[in-house]
Structure formats: structure tokens, C-alpha cells
CSV table of C-alpha atoms in Angstrom, one decimal:
chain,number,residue,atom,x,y,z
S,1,UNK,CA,15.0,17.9,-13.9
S,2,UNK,CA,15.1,15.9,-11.1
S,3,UNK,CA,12.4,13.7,-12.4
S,4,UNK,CA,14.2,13.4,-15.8
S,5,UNK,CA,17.6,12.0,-14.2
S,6,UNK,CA,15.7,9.5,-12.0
S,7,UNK,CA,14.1,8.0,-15.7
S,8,UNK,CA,17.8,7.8,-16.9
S,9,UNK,CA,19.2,6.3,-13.9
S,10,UNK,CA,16.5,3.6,-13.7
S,11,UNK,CA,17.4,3.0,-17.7
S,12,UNK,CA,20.6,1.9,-16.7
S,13,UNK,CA,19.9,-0.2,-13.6
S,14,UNK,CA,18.9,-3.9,-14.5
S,15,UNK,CA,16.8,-4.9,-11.6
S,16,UNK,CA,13.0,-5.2,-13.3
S,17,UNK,CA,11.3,-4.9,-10.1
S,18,UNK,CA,13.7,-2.1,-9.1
S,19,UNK,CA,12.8,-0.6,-12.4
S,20,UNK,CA,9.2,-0.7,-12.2
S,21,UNK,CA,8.8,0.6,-8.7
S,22,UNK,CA,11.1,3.5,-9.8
S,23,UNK,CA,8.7,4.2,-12.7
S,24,UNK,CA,5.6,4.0,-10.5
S,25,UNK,CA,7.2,6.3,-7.9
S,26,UNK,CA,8.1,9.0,-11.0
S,27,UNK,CA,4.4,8.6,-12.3
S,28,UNK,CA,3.0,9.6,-8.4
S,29,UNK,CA,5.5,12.7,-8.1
S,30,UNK,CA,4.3,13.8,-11.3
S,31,UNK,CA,1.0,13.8,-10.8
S,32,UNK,CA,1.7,15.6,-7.2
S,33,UNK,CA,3.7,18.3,-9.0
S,34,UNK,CA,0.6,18.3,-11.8
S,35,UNK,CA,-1.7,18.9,-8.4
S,36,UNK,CA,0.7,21.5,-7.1
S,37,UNK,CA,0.6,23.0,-10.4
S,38,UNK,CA,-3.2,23.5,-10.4
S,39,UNK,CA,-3.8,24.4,-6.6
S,40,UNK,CA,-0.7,26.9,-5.9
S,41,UNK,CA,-1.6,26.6,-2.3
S,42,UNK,CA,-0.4,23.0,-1.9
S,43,UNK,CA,2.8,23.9,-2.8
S,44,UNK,CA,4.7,24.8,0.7
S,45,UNK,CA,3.1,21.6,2.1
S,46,UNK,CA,5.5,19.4,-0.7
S,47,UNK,CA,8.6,21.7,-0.7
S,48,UNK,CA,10.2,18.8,1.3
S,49,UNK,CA,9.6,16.6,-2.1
S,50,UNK,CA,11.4,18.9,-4.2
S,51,UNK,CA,14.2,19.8,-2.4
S,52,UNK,CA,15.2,17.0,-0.2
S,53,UNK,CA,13.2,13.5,-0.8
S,54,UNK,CA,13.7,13.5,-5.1
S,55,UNK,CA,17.0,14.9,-4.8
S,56,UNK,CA,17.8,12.0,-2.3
S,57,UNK,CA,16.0,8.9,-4.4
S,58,UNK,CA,18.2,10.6,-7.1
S,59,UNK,CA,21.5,10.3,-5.2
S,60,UNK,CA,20.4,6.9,-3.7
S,61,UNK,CA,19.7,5.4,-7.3
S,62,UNK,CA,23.0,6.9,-8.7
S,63,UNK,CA,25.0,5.1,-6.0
S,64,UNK,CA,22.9,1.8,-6.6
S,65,UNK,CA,23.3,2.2,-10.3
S,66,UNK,CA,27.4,2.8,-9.7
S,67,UNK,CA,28.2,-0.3,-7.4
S,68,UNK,CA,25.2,-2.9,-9.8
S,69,UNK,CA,27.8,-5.4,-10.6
S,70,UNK,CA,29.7,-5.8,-7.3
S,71,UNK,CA,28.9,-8.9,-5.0
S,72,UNK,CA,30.1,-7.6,-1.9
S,73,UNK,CA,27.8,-8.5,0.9
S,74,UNK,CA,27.9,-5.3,2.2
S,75,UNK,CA,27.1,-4.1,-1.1
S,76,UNK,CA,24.4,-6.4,-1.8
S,77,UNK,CA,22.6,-5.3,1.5
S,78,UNK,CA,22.7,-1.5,0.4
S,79,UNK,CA,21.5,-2.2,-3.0
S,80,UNK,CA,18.5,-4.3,-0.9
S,81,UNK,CA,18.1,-1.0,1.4
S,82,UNK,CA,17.7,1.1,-1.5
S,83,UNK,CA,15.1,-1.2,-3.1
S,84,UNK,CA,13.2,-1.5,0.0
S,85,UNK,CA,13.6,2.5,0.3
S,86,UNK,CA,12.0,2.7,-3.3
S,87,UNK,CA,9.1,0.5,-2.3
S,88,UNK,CA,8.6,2.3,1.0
S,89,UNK,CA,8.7,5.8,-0.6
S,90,UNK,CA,6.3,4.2,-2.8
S,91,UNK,CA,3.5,3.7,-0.5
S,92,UNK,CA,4.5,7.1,0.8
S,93,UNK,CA,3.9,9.6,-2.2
S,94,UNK,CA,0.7,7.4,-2.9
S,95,UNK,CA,-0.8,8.4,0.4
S,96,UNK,CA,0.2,12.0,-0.3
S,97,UNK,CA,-0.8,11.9,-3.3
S,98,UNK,CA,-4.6,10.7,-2.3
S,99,UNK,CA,-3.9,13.1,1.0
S,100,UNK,CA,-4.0,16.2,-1.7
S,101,UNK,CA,-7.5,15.1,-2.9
S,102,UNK,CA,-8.9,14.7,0.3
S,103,UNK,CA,-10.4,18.1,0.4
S,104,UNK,CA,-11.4,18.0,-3.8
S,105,UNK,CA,-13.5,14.7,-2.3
S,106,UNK,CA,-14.8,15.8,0.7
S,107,UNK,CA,-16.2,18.8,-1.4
S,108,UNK,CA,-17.8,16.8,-4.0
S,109,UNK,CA,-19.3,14.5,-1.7
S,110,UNK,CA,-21.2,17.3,0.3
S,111,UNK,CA,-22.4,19.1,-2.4
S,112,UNK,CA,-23.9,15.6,-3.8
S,113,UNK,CA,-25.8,14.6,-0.4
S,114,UNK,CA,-27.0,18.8,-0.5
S,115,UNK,CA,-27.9,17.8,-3.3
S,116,UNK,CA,-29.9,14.5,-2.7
S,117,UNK,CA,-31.3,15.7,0.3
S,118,UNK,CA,-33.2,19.3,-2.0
S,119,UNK,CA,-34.2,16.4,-4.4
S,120,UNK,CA,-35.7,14.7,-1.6
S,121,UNK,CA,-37.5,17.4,0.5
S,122,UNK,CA,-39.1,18.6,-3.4
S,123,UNK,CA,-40.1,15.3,-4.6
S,124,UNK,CA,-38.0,15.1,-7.0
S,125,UNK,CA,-36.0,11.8,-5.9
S,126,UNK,CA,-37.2,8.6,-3.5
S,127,UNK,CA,-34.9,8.3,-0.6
S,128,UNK,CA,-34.1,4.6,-1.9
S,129,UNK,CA,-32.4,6.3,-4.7
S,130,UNK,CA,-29.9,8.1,-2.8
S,131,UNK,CA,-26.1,8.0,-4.6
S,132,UNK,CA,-24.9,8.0,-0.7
């Protein structure tokens, strides 16, 4: 739900780049709720997304989207804030989201050099060959 009012905020705010970091940062928290979905386990680790840091872009965004047109200078340097925020957060879910697949990788690349190395010891692959 969350997720689905973000997309309609950013529909009404006319700031491209605004826009399109606010689209990436919807396409990273869905695919760390898609992970959460598929490993259960994850979840307590990423309450803090659901509850407090979505909820807060969502506020954030709402306030930007409310005070667009104004001028103010003191205005115009929240509106900045928030785009910087965006950008930040950004940066942030992306490194969770590669933090969650840390383990998947780590897995997959052990079980390739176990792999190699019983291809090696029967003959069955040169050591110049090697994936690794």
C-alpha cells in the first residue's frame, strides 16, 4: 500500500529527476519485499523498511508534492533536502538489497570452486580452465 501511494505521489510531482529516482527507489524495495517474500527469515532484519523508512519517504514526498509551486527559499531548500534524501536512500536500499544476496552468492560460489577443485583431482578439468 505504501509502495502504491509513493507511485501516485511521484505522478503528481513534476521534477523528472525527482521522478525517476523515486521510481528506481520503488523498483529496489520491491524486489527486497520480493526477497523477503521468498526467504521468510530476512524479514525481522527489514521491519525498519516497512514500518518506519517507506512510511517516511511517503510522508516526505507528500509534503514535497503539497508546497511544488512555492518559491520560498526556505521552501526551495526542503524540496532540495528531500531530493537529496531520495538519492541518498537510494544508494541505501541498493546496498541492502545486494546485502540480502550476499549469502545466496557466497553459497553459489563455494559449491562452484568444490566443484572445480573434484573436476580437477579426477581429471576431468585442466586447472587453466578454472571458472574462479
Amino acid at each position: 500500500k505504501t509502495l502504491n501511494n509513493i507511485i501516485e505521489i511521484n505522478n503528481r510531482i513534476d521534477n523528472p529527476e525527482l521522478n525517476e529516482n523515486v521510481r528506481e527507489l520503488v523498483d529496489t524495495s520491491d524486489k527486497i519485499l520480493d526477497y523477503v517474500y521468498e526467504h521468510e527469515t530476512a524479514a525481522s532484519s527489514l521491519r525498519k523498511l516497512v514500518n518506519y523508512y517507506l512510511p517516511t519517504i511517503e510522508k516526505l514526498l507528500t509534503r514535497y508534492d503539497e508546497v511544488e509551486e512555492q518559491t520560498v527559499d526556505k521552501v526551495v531548500d526542503s524540496k532540495k533536502k528531500v531530493e537529496d534524501l531520495i538519492r541518498t536512500t537510494n544508494v541505501a536500499f541498493r546496498n541492502q538489497l545486494n546485502s540480502l544476496y550476499d549469502t545466496d552468492t557466497l553459497d553459489i560460489n563455494s559449491e562452484v570452486k568444490v566443484l572445480e577443485k573434484i573436476f580437477v583431482n579426477i581429471k576431468l578439468m585442466e586447472k587453466k580452465f578454472r571458472i574462479t
